[in-house]
CSV table of C-alpha atoms in Angstrom, one decimal:
chain,number,residue,atom,x,y,z
A,1105,MET,CA,30.9,115.9,97.7
A,1106,ARG,CA,28.2,114.8,95.3
A,1107,MET,CA,25.1,113.4,97.1
A,1108,GLU,CA,23.9,109.9,96.2
A,1109,PHE,CA,20.2,111.0,95.9
A,1110,PRO,CA,18.6,114.1,94.5
A,1111,LYS,CA,18.7,117.3,96.5
A,1112,ARG,CA,14.9,117.6,96.3
A,1113,TYR,CA,14.6,114.6,98.6
A,1114,VAL,CA,16.6,116.5,101.2
A,1115,ILE,CA,14.3,119.5,100.8
A,1116,VAL,CA,11.2,117.3,101.2
A,1117,PHE,CA,12.6,115.6,104.2
A,1118,LEU,CA,13.5,118.8,105.9
A,1119,THR,CA,10.0,120.2,105.3
A,1120,PHE,CA,8.6,117.0,106.8
A,1121,VAL,CA,10.7,117.6,109.9
A,1122,CYS,CA,9.5,121.2,109.9
A,1123,THR,CA,5.9,120.3,110.1
A,1124,SER,CA,6.6,117.7,112.8
A,1125,VAL,CA,8.2,120.3,115.0
A,1126,CYS,CA,5.4,122.8,114.4
A,1127,TYR,CA,2.8,120.3,115.5
A,1128,ILE,CA,4.8,119.2,118.5
A,1129,GLU,CA,4.6,122.9,119.5
A,1130,ARG,CA,0.8,123.1,118.9
A,1131,VAL,CA,0.0,119.9,120.8
A,1132,GLY,CA,2.5,120.8,123.4
A,1133,PHE,CA,0.9,124.1,124.2
A,1134,SER,CA,-2.5,122.4,124.5
A,1135,ILE,CA,-1.2,119.8,126.9
A,1136,ALA,CA,0.9,122.2,129.0
A,1137,TYR,CA,-1.7,124.9,129.2
A,1138,THR,CA,-4.5,122.5,129.9
A,1139,ALA,CA,-2.5,121.1,132.9
A,1140,ALA,CA,-1.6,124.6,134.2
A,1141,ALA,CA,-5.2,126.0,133.6
A,1142,ASP,CA,-6.9,123.1,135.3
A,1143,ALA,CA,-4.6,123.4,138.3
A,1144,ALA,CA,-5.4,127.1,138.5
A,1145,GLY,CA,-9.2,126.5,138.2
A,1146,VAL,CA,-9.6,128.2,134.8
A,1147,ASN,CA,-13.1,127.6,133.2
A,1148,GLN,CA,-13.6,125.9,129.9
A,1149,SER,CA,-14.7,129.0,128.0
A,1150,SER,CA,-11.5,130.9,129.1
A,1151,LYS,CA,-9.4,127.9,128.1
A,1152,GLY,CA,-11.1,127.9,124.7
A,1153,LEU,CA,-10.2,131.6,124.3
A,1154,ILE,CA,-6.5,131.1,125.1
A,1155,LEU,CA,-6.3,127.9,122.9
A,1156,SER,CA,-7.9,129.8,120.0
A,1157,THR,CA,-5.7,132.9,120.3
A,1158,PHE,CA,-2.9,131.2,118.2
A,1159,TYR,CA,-5.3,131.1,115.2
A,1160,TYR,CA,-6.0,134.8,115.3
A,1161,GLY,CA,-2.3,135.4,114.7
A,1162,TYR,CA,-2.1,132.5,112.3
A,1163,VAL,CA,-4.9,133.8,110.1
A,1164,LEU,CA,-3.3,137.3,109.8
A,1165,SER,CA,-0.1,135.9,108.1
A,1166,GLN,CA,-1.4,133.3,105.7
A,1167,VAL,CA,-1.8,135.4,102.6
A,1168,PRO,CA,1.1,137.7,103.5
A,1169,GLY,CA,3.1,134.5,104.0
A,1170,GLY,CA,2.4,133.4,100.4
A,1171,TRP,CA,3.2,136.8,99.0
A,1172,ALA,CA,6.4,137.0,101.0
A,1173,ALA,CA,7.5,133.6,99.9
A,1174,GLN,CA,6.7,134.4,96.3
A,1175,LEU,CA,8.6,137.7,96.5
A,1176,ILE,CA,11.8,136.8,98.4
A,1177,GLY,CA,11.8,133.0,98.3
A,1178,GLY,CA,10.2,130.3,100.6
A,1179,ARG,CA,13.5,129.2,102.1
A,1180,ARG,CA,14.2,132.6,103.7
A,1181,VAL,CA,10.7,133.1,104.9
A,1182,LEU,CA,10.6,129.7,106.4
A,1183,LEU,CA,13.8,130.2,108.4
A,1184,LEU,CA,12.7,133.6,109.7
A,1185,SER,CA,9.3,132.3,110.9
A,1186,PHE,CA,11.0,129.4,112.7
A,1187,VAL,CA,13.4,131.7,114.5
A,1188,LEU,CA,10.6,134.0,115.6
A,1189,TRP,CA,8.3,131.4,117.1
A,1190,SER,CA,11.2,129.5,118.8
A,1191,VAL,CA,12.5,132.6,120.5
A,1192,THR,CA,9.0,133.5,121.7
A,1193,CYS,CA,8.6,130.0,123.2
A,1194,ALA,CA,11.9,130.3,125.0
A,1195,LEU,CA,11.0,133.6,126.6
A,1196,VAL,CA,7.3,133.3,127.6
A,1197,PRO,CA,6.3,132.1,131.1
A,1198,LEU,CA,3.4,129.7,131.2
A,1199,ASP,CA,1.2,131.2,133.9
A,1200,PRO,CA,-2.6,131.0,133.3
A,1201,LYS,CA,-3.0,134.1,135.6
A,1202,ARG,CA,-0.9,136.2,133.3
A,1203,VAL,CA,-3.5,136.2,130.5
A,1204,GLN,CA,-2.2,139.2,128.6
A,1205,ILE,CA,1.3,137.9,128.2
A,1206,LEU,CA,0.0,134.5,127.1
A,1207,VAL,CA,-2.4,136.1,124.5
A,1208,ILE,CA,0.4,138.3,123.1
A,1209,ALA,CA,2.8,135.3,122.9
A,1210,ARG,CA,0.3,133.0,121.2
A,1211,LEU,CA,-0.5,135.8,118.7
A,1212,LEU,CA,3.2,136.1,117.9
A,1213,ILE,CA,3.7,132.4,117.5
A,1214,GLY,CA,0.5,132.2,115.4
A,1215,VAL,CA,1.8,135.0,113.1
A,1216,ALA,CA,5.2,133.4,112.8
A,1217,GLN,CA,3.8,129.9,112.0
A,1218,GLY,CA,1.3,131.4,109.5
A,1219,PHE,CA,4.2,131.9,107.1
A,1220,ILE,CA,5.3,128.3,107.2
A,1221,PHE,CA,2.9,126.4,105.0
A,1222,PRO,CA,2.6,128.9,102.2
A,1223,SER,CA,6.5,129.0,102.2
A,1224,ILE,CA,6.6,125.2,102.1
A,1225,HIS,CA,4.3,125.1,99.1
A,1226,THR,CA,6.4,127.6,97.3
A,1227,VAL,CA,9.5,125.6,98.0
A,1228,LEU,CA,7.9,122.3,96.9
A,1229,ALA,CA,6.3,123.8,93.8
A,1230,LEU,CA,9.9,124.8,92.7
A,1231,TRP,CA,11.6,121.5,93.6
A,1232,VAL,CA,9.1,118.7,93.0
A,1233,PRO,CA,8.1,117.4,89.6
A,1234,PRO,CA,4.4,116.5,88.9
A,1235,HIS,CA,4.8,112.7,89.1
A,1236,GLU,CA,6.2,113.1,92.7
A,1237,ARG,CA,3.8,115.8,93.8
A,1238,SER,CA,1.2,113.8,95.7
A,1239,ARG,CA,3.6,111.7,97.8
A,1240,SER,CA,5.9,114.7,98.4
A,1241,VAL,CA,3.2,116.9,99.7
A,1242,SER,CA,1.6,114.0,101.6
A,1243,LEU,CA,5.0,113.2,103.3
A,1244,THR,CA,5.6,116.8,104.2
A,1245,THR,CA,2.1,117.2,105.7
A,1246,SER,CA,2.3,113.9,107.4
A,1247,GLY,CA,5.0,115.4,109.6
A,1248,MET,CA,2.2,117.3,111.3
A,1249,TYR,CA,0.6,114.1,112.5
A,1250,LEU,CA,3.8,112.4,113.5
A,1251,GLY,CA,4.7,115.5,115.5
A,1252,ALA,CA,1.3,115.5,117.1
A,1253,ALA,CA,1.7,111.8,118.0
A,1254,ILE,CA,5.2,112.4,119.5
A,1255,GLY,CA,3.8,115.3,121.5
A,1256,MET,CA,0.9,113.3,122.8
A,1257,LEU,CA,3.2,110.4,123.8
A,1258,VAL,CA,6.1,112.4,125.4
A,1259,LEU,CA,4.9,115.7,126.6
A,1260,PRO,CA,2.3,114.6,129.3
A,1261,SER,CA,5.2,112.9,131.1
A,1262,LEU,CA,7.4,116.0,130.6
A,1263,VAL,CA,4.7,118.1,132.2
A,1264,LYS,CA,4.2,115.6,135.1
A,1265,PHE,CA,7.9,115.4,136.0
A,1266,ASN,CA,9.3,118.8,135.0
A,1267,GLY,CA,6.2,121.1,135.0
A,1268,PRO,CA,4.4,122.8,132.1
A,1269,GLN,CA,7.1,125.4,131.5
A,1270,SER,CA,9.5,122.6,130.4
A,1271,VAL,CA,7.4,122.0,127.3
A,1272,PHE,CA,8.0,125.5,126.1
A,1273,LEU,CA,11.8,125.1,126.5
A,1274,ALA,CA,11.8,121.8,124.8
A,1275,GLU,CA,9.9,123.2,121.8
A,1276,ALA,CA,12.2,126.2,121.5
A,1277,ALA,CA,15.2,123.8,121.5
A,1278,LEU,CA,13.6,121.8,118.7
A,1279,GLY,CA,12.9,124.9,116.7
A,1280,ALA,CA,16.5,126.1,117.0
A,1281,MET,CA,17.9,122.7,115.9
A,1282,TRP,CA,15.6,122.6,112.8
A,1283,SER,CA,16.7,126.2,111.9
A,1284,LEU,CA,20.3,125.2,112.0
A,1285,LEU,CA,19.6,122.2,109.7
A,1286,TRP,CA,17.6,124.3,107.3
A,1287,SER,CA,20.4,127.0,107.1
A,1288,ARG,CA,23.0,124.3,106.4
A,1289,TYR,CA,21.2,122.1,103.9
A,1290,ALA,CA,18.5,124.1,102.1
A,1291,THR,CA,19.1,126.2,99.1
A,1292,ASP,CA,16.8,128.5,97.1
A,1293,LEU,CA,17.0,126.9,93.7
A,1294,PRO,CA,18.0,123.5,92.3
A,1295,GLY,CA,21.5,123.2,90.7
A,1296,SER,CA,21.9,122.5,87.0
A,1297,ASP,CA,21.4,118.8,87.5
A,1298,HIS,CA,17.8,119.4,88.7
A,1299,LEU,CA,16.7,121.8,85.9
A,1300,GLN,CA,14.2,119.2,84.6
A,1301,ALA,CA,12.4,118.8,87.9
A,1302,THR,CA,12.2,122.6,88.2
A,1303,ALA,CA,10.6,123.1,84.9
A,1304,ALA,CA,8.1,120.3,85.5
A,1305,ALA,CA,7.2,121.6,88.9
A,1306,PHE,CA,5.8,124.7,87.4
A,1307,GLY,CA,3.6,122.8,85.0
A,1308,GLY,CA,6.2,122.4,82.2
A,1309,SER,CA,7.3,119.2,80.6
A,1310,PHE,CA,10.6,117.4,81.3
A,1311,LEU,CA,12.6,119.7,79.1
A,1312,PRO,CA,16.1,118.9,77.7
A,1313,ILE,CA,18.8,120.9,79.4
A,1314,THR,CA,19.7,123.6,76.9
A,1315,LYS,CA,20.4,127.3,76.9
A,1316,GLU,CA,16.7,127.8,76.0
A,1317,THR,CA,15.6,125.7,79.0
A,1318,GLN,CA,17.9,127.7,81.3
A,1319,GLY,CA,16.3,130.9,80.0
A,1320,ILE,CA,12.9,129.5,80.8
A,1321,LEU,CA,14.0,128.5,84.2
A,1322,GLN,CA,15.5,131.9,84.8
A,1323,LYS,CA,12.0,133.3,84.1
A,1324,VAL,CA,10.6,130.8,86.6
A,1325,LYS,CA,13.1,131.9,89.2
A,1326,VAL,CA,12.1,135.5,88.7
A,1327,GLU,CA,8.4,134.7,88.9
A,1328,ASN,CA,8.9,132.6,92.0
A,1329,GLY,CA,10.6,135.3,94.0
A,1330,GLY,CA,13.8,136.1,92.2
A,1331,SER,CA,15.3,139.5,92.5
A,1332,VAL,CA,14.7,140.9,89.1
A,1333,ARG,CA,10.9,141.6,89.3
A,1334,ALA,CA,7.9,140.3,91.2
A,1335,VAL,CA,5.3,138.2,89.4
A,1336,LYS,CA,1.9,139.8,88.9
A,1337,ILE,CA,-0.6,137.7,90.9
A,1338,PRO,CA,-4.1,137.2,89.4
A,1339,TRP,CA,-6.0,138.0,92.6
A,1340,LYS,CA,-9.4,138.5,91.0
A,1341,ARG,CA,-9.3,135.2,89.1
A,1342,ILE,CA,-8.2,133.4,92.2
A,1343,PHE,CA,-11.0,134.7,94.3
A,1344,LEU,CA,-13.6,134.0,91.6
A,1345,SER,CA,-12.5,130.5,90.8
A,1346,LEU,CA,-14.9,127.7,91.8
A,1347,PRO,CA,-12.1,125.1,91.9
A,1348,ILE,CA,-10.2,127.3,94.3
A,1349,TRP,CA,-13.3,127.7,96.4
A,1350,ALA,CA,-13.7,123.9,96.5
A,1351,ILE,CA,-10.2,123.7,98.0
A,1352,VAL,CA,-10.9,126.5,100.4
A,1353,VAL,CA,-14.1,124.9,101.7
A,1354,ASN,CA,-12.4,121.5,102.2
A,1355,ASN,CA,-9.4,123.2,103.9
A,1356,PHE,CA,-11.8,124.9,106.3
A,1357,THR,CA,-13.5,121.6,107.2
A,1358,PHE,CA,-10.3,119.6,107.5
A,1359,HIS,CA,-8.8,122.1,109.9
A,1360,TYR,CA,-12.1,122.6,111.9
A,1361,ALA,CA,-12.1,118.9,112.6
A,1362,LEU,CA,-8.3,118.7,113.2
A,1363,TYR,CA,-8.0,121.6,115.5
A,1364,VAL,CA,-11.1,120.7,117.6
A,1365,LEU,CA,-9.7,117.2,118.1
A,1366,MET,CA,-6.1,118.4,118.6
A,1367,ASN,CA,-7.0,121.0,121.2
A,1368,TRP,CA,-9.9,119.3,123.0
A,1369,LEU,CA,-9.1,115.5,122.8
A,1370,PRO,CA,-7.0,115.9,126.0
A,1371,THR,CA,-10.0,117.4,127.8
A,1372,TYR,CA,-12.3,114.8,126.3
A,1373,PHE,CA,-10.2,112.0,127.5
A,1374,GLU,CA,-9.6,113.4,131.0
A,1375,ARG,CA,-12.9,115.1,131.7
A,1376,GLY,CA,-15.3,113.5,129.3
A,1377,LEU,CA,-14.2,109.9,129.8
A,1378,GLN,CA,-12.4,110.2,133.1
A,1379,LEU,CA,-9.1,108.9,131.7
A,1380,SER,CA,-5.6,110.0,132.7
A,1381,LEU,CA,-3.4,110.9,129.8
A,1382,GLN,CA,-0.3,109.6,131.6
A,1383,GLU,CA,-2.0,106.3,132.3
A,1384,MET,CA,-3.3,105.9,128.7
A,1385,GLY,CA,0.3,105.2,127.6
A,1386,SER,CA,1.0,105.0,123.9
A,1387,SER,CA,-2.7,104.5,122.9
A,1388,LYS,CA,-3.3,108.3,123.0
A,1389,MET,CA,-0.9,108.8,120.1
A,1390,LEU,CA,-2.7,106.3,117.8
A,1391,PRO,CA,-5.0,108.9,116.2
A,1392,TYR,CA,-2.0,110.9,115.0
A,1393,LEU,CA,0.0,107.9,114.0
A,1394,ASN,CA,-3.0,106.9,111.9
A,1395,MET,CA,-2.9,110.3,110.3
A,1396,PHE,CA,0.8,109.9,109.5
A,1397,ALA,CA,0.2,106.5,107.9
A,1398,PHE,CA,-2.9,107.5,105.9
A,1399,SER,CA,-1.4,110.7,104.7
A,1400,ASN,CA,1.4,108.8,103.0
A,1401,ILE,CA,-0.9,106.0,101.8
A,1402,GLY,CA,-3.0,108.7,100.1
A,1403,GLY,CA,0.0,110.3,98.5
A,1404,VAL,CA,1.4,107.1,97.1
A,1405,ALA,CA,-2.1,105.9,95.9
A,1406,ALA,CA,-2.7,109.2,94.2
A,1407,ASP,CA,0.7,109.2,92.3
A,1408,TYR,CA,0.1,105.5,91.4
A,1409,LEU,CA,-3.4,106.1,90.0
A,1410,ILE,CA,-2.1,109.1,88.0
A,1411,THR,CA,1.2,107.9,86.7
A,1412,ARG,CA,-0.3,104.5,85.6
A,1413,ARG,CA,-3.1,106.4,83.9
A,1414,ILE,CA,-5.7,104.4,85.8
A,1415,LEU,CA,-7.6,107.6,86.7
A,1416,SER,CA,-7.2,111.2,85.6
A,1417,VAL,CA,-5.8,113.8,88.0
A,1418,THR,CA,-9.3,115.2,88.5
A,1419,ARG,CA,-10.9,111.8,89.3
A,1420,THR,CA,-8.0,110.8,91.6
A,1421,ARG,CA,-8.4,114.0,93.6
A,1422,LYS,CA,-12.1,113.6,93.9
A,1423,LEU,CA,-12.0,109.9,94.8
A,1424,LEU,CA,-9.5,110.3,97.6
A,1425,ASN,CA,-11.1,113.4,99.0
A,1426,THR,CA,-14.6,111.9,99.0
A,1427,VAL,CA,-13.7,108.6,100.6
A,1428,GLY,CA,-11.6,110.4,103.2
A,1429,PHE,CA,-14.1,113.0,104.2
A,1430,ILE,CA,-17.2,110.7,104.3
A,1431,VAL,CA,-15.5,108.0,106.4
A,1432,ALA,CA,-14.1,110.7,108.7
A,1433,ALA,CA,-17.7,112.2,109.1
A,1434,LEU,CA,-19.1,108.8,110.2
A,1435,ALA,CA,-16.3,108.3,112.7
A,1436,LEU,CA,-16.8,111.8,114.2
A,1437,ILE,CA,-20.5,111.3,114.6
A,1438,ALA,CA,-19.8,107.9,116.3
A,1439,LEU,CA,-17.1,109.3,118.6
A,1440,PRO,CA,-19.3,110.7,121.5
A,1441,ILE,CA,-21.9,107.8,121.2
A,1442,TYR,CA,-19.5,105.0,122.1
A,1443,ARG,CA,-18.1,105.8,125.5
A,1444,THR,CA,-15.3,103.3,126.2
A,1445,SER,CA,-11.6,104.3,126.0
A,1446,THR,CA,-11.1,101.7,123.2
A,1447,SER,CA,-14.0,103.1,121.1
A,1448,ALA,CA,-12.8,106.6,121.6
A,1449,ILE,CA,-9.3,105.8,120.4
A,1450,PHE,CA,-10.7,103.9,117.5
A,1451,CYS,CA,-13.2,106.6,116.3
A,1452,SER,CA,-10.7,109.4,116.7
A,1453,SER,CA,-8.1,107.4,114.9
A,1454,VAL,CA,-10.4,106.6,112.0
A,1455,SER,CA,-11.6,110.2,111.7
A,1456,LEU,CA,-8.2,111.7,111.7
A,1457,GLY,CA,-6.7,109.0,109.5
A,1458,PHE,CA,-9.3,109.4,106.7
A,1459,LEU,CA,-9.1,113.2,107.0
A,1460,ALA,CA,-5.4,112.7,106.2
A,1461,LEU,CA,-6.3,110.5,103.3
A,1462,GLY,CA,-8.5,113.3,102.0
A,1463,ARG,CA,-5.5,115.6,101.8
A,1464,ALA,CA,-4.3,113.7,98.8
A,1465,GLY,CA,-7.4,115.3,97.2
A,1466,PHE,CA,-7.8,118.9,98.2
A,1467,ALA,CA,-4.4,119.7,99.7
A,1468,VAL,CA,-2.3,118.7,96.7
A,1469,ASN,CA,-4.9,120.3,94.4
A,1470,HIS,CA,-3.2,123.7,95.0
A,1471,MET,CA,-0.3,122.7,92.8
A,1472,ASP,CA,-2.6,121.1,90.2
A,1473,VAL,CA,-4.6,124.2,89.4
A,1474,ALA,CA,-2.0,126.9,90.1
A,1475,PRO,CA,1.5,125.5,90.2
A,1476,ARG,CA,3.1,128.9,89.7
A,1477,TYR,CA,1.1,130.5,92.5
A,1478,ALA,CA,1.0,127.5,94.8
A,1479,GLY,CA,2.2,129.6,97.8
A,1480,ILE,CA,-0.4,132.3,97.2
A,1481,VAL,CA,-3.3,129.8,96.8
A,1482,MET,CA,-2.1,127.9,99.8
A,1483,GLY,CA,-2.1,131.1,101.8
A,1484,VAL,CA,-5.7,131.9,100.7
A,1485,SER,CA,-6.8,128.3,101.4
A,1486,ASN,CA,-5.0,128.1,104.8
A,1487,THR,CA,-6.6,131.4,105.8
A,1488,ALA,CA,-9.9,129.6,105.7
A,1489,GLY,CA,-8.4,126.7,107.6
A,1490,THR,CA,-7.2,129.1,110.3
A,1491,VAL,CA,-10.6,130.7,110.6
A,1492,ALA,CA,-11.8,127.2,111.2
A,1493,GLY,CA,-9.4,127.0,114.1
A,1494,ILE,CA,-10.7,130.3,115.6
A,1495,VAL,CA,-14.3,129.3,115.2
A,1496,GLY,CA,-14.0,125.6,116.1
A,1497,VAL,CA,-11.7,125.8,119.1
A,1498,GLY,CA,-13.5,128.8,120.6
A,1499,LEU,CA,-17.0,127.5,119.9
A,1500,THR,CA,-16.2,124.2,121.5
A,1501,GLY,CA,-15.3,126.0,124.8
A,1502,ARG,CA,-18.6,127.9,124.6
A,1503,ILE,CA,-20.5,124.7,123.9
A,1504,LEU,CA,-19.1,123.0,127.0
A,1505,GLU,CA,-19.8,126.0,129.2
A,1506,ALA,CA,-23.3,126.2,127.9
A,1507,ALA,CA,-23.8,122.5,128.7
A,1508,LYS,CA,-22.4,123.2,132.2
A,1509,ALA,CA,-24.9,126.1,132.6
A,1510,ALA,CA,-27.7,123.7,131.6
A,1511,ASN,CA,-26.6,121.4,134.5
A,1512,LEU,CA,-25.1,118.8,132.2
A,1513,ASP,CA,-22.2,116.9,133.5
A,1514,ILE,CA,-19.1,117.4,131.4
A,1515,SER,CA,-18.6,113.7,131.3
A,1516,SER,CA,-22.0,113.1,129.8
A,1517,ARG,CA,-22.6,112.1,126.2
A,1518,GLU,CA,-25.1,114.9,125.6
A,1519,CYS,CA,-22.4,117.4,126.5
A,1520,TRP,CA,-20.0,116.2,123.8
A,1521,GLU,CA,-22.3,115.3,121.0
A,1522,PRO,CA,-22.5,118.8,119.4
A,1523,VAL,CA,-18.7,119.1,119.7
A,1524,PHE,CA,-18.1,116.2,117.3
A,1525,PHE,CA,-21.3,116.3,115.3
A,1526,VAL,CA,-20.6,119.8,113.8
A,1527,PRO,CA,-17.3,118.7,112.1
A,1528,GLY,CA,-18.9,115.5,111.1
A,1529,TYR,CA,-21.7,117.3,109.2
A,1530,LEU,CA,-19.2,119.7,107.7
A,1531,CYS,CA,-17.2,116.8,106.3
A,1532,LEU,CA,-20.3,115.5,104.5
A,1533,PHE,CA,-21.0,119.0,103.0
A,1534,SER,CA,-17.4,119.6,101.9
A,1535,SER,CA,-17.1,116.3,100.1
A,1536,VAL,CA,-20.1,117.2,98.0
A,1537,VAL,CA,-18.6,120.6,97.2
A,1538,PHE,CA,-15.3,119.1,96.1
A,1539,LEU,CA,-17.1,116.5,93.9
A,1540,ALA,CA,-19.1,119.3,92.2
A,1541,PHE,CA,-16.5,122.0,91.6
A,1542,SER,CA,-12.9,120.7,91.8
A,1543,THR,CA,-10.6,120.0,88.9
A,1544,GLY,CA,-7.1,118.5,88.5
A,1545,GLU,CA,-6.3,120.6,85.5
A,1546,LYS,CA,-4.1,123.7,85.5
A,1547,ILE,CA,-6.3,126.8,85.4
A,1548,PHE,CA,-3.7,129.5,86.0
A,1549,ASP,CA,-0.7,129.9,83.6
């Protein structure tokens, strides 16, 4: 039966659901492990080590994920990664005393999920034409924030009534259901009625559907992971490119701030502000709902500015990235200063929301500068973002333990200021780097 809307919309929607489920898993582990670890008397430094273990696995598979997606196709790699992390969640016991098992499990889940975003970028670069690129990528990535919001709303109650282990089982079930949907509805390449979008997605124009066009698209298929031959990847040019480094630096900063807030906000609310996550109700999900909203606002705004020729692609990317990161920096710096529950929700919501707005700058820029190698460049960029998770989440635990050793109360302002000031200053620095070195022009053929 012929669908009433283009197949690429189905693909984009499924990748949106994909990122939602992934971030339900990440927030879910933070909530479930924090509850189990606090009950077992685990110190903050050890908590930071376990929470950051995921990112050690995640960093190992970013570039291999982009390479694998380029070689055998993003659809297959995406499915395999989902199956692996879902099975791991289903089988692993959540016992803070069994540290070795938890470390191995989080490493495996990190490796599996490391293939997801490079694969998504490979899929979207194939399916999505340039005039839909910003809002498609923004919608897909906004799934992360909706998933985090759902996790923050639902999972604390699940822990309270059914125990921390129930979170793992629920996440595994969600992963299995998404895998079935992806197997049923996703395909590797567009059909003949989507040839124009395919050509445009790789930097081409909207070509008429002719035998010559089909020949061009067959070449695209081969270069994007077809079975005839693998594309030669310009690794040296990628690593020496200043616009690529501008993306990398901003990806690092974005994820440093995001992962610190995602993994430590539950502790900040409960230990820093003496609030109960269960009693906070729906307010605790507002930061992530704000991210969801601003991510899509940024995507729509970027496409509007570009398609109406109000601003060039380069100026659009720089504008949204700069506004997003500077406002986020100010909110992060204010977060530990104002100590009420309302101000904490407000500052964390503003910081995460405007970080998401900034993704319409640096995150979509992968496909501007290197549409044919979008998965590879995303792998390189997301490696930096994952290193940020390792550094930021682990460092936060050590900062809090050092404050405790200095006889500071974990509920004091002085204890939390360095936790949030560091990502705030990084945001200011990264916005300057992107302004100086980024471009919206294609630099890799």
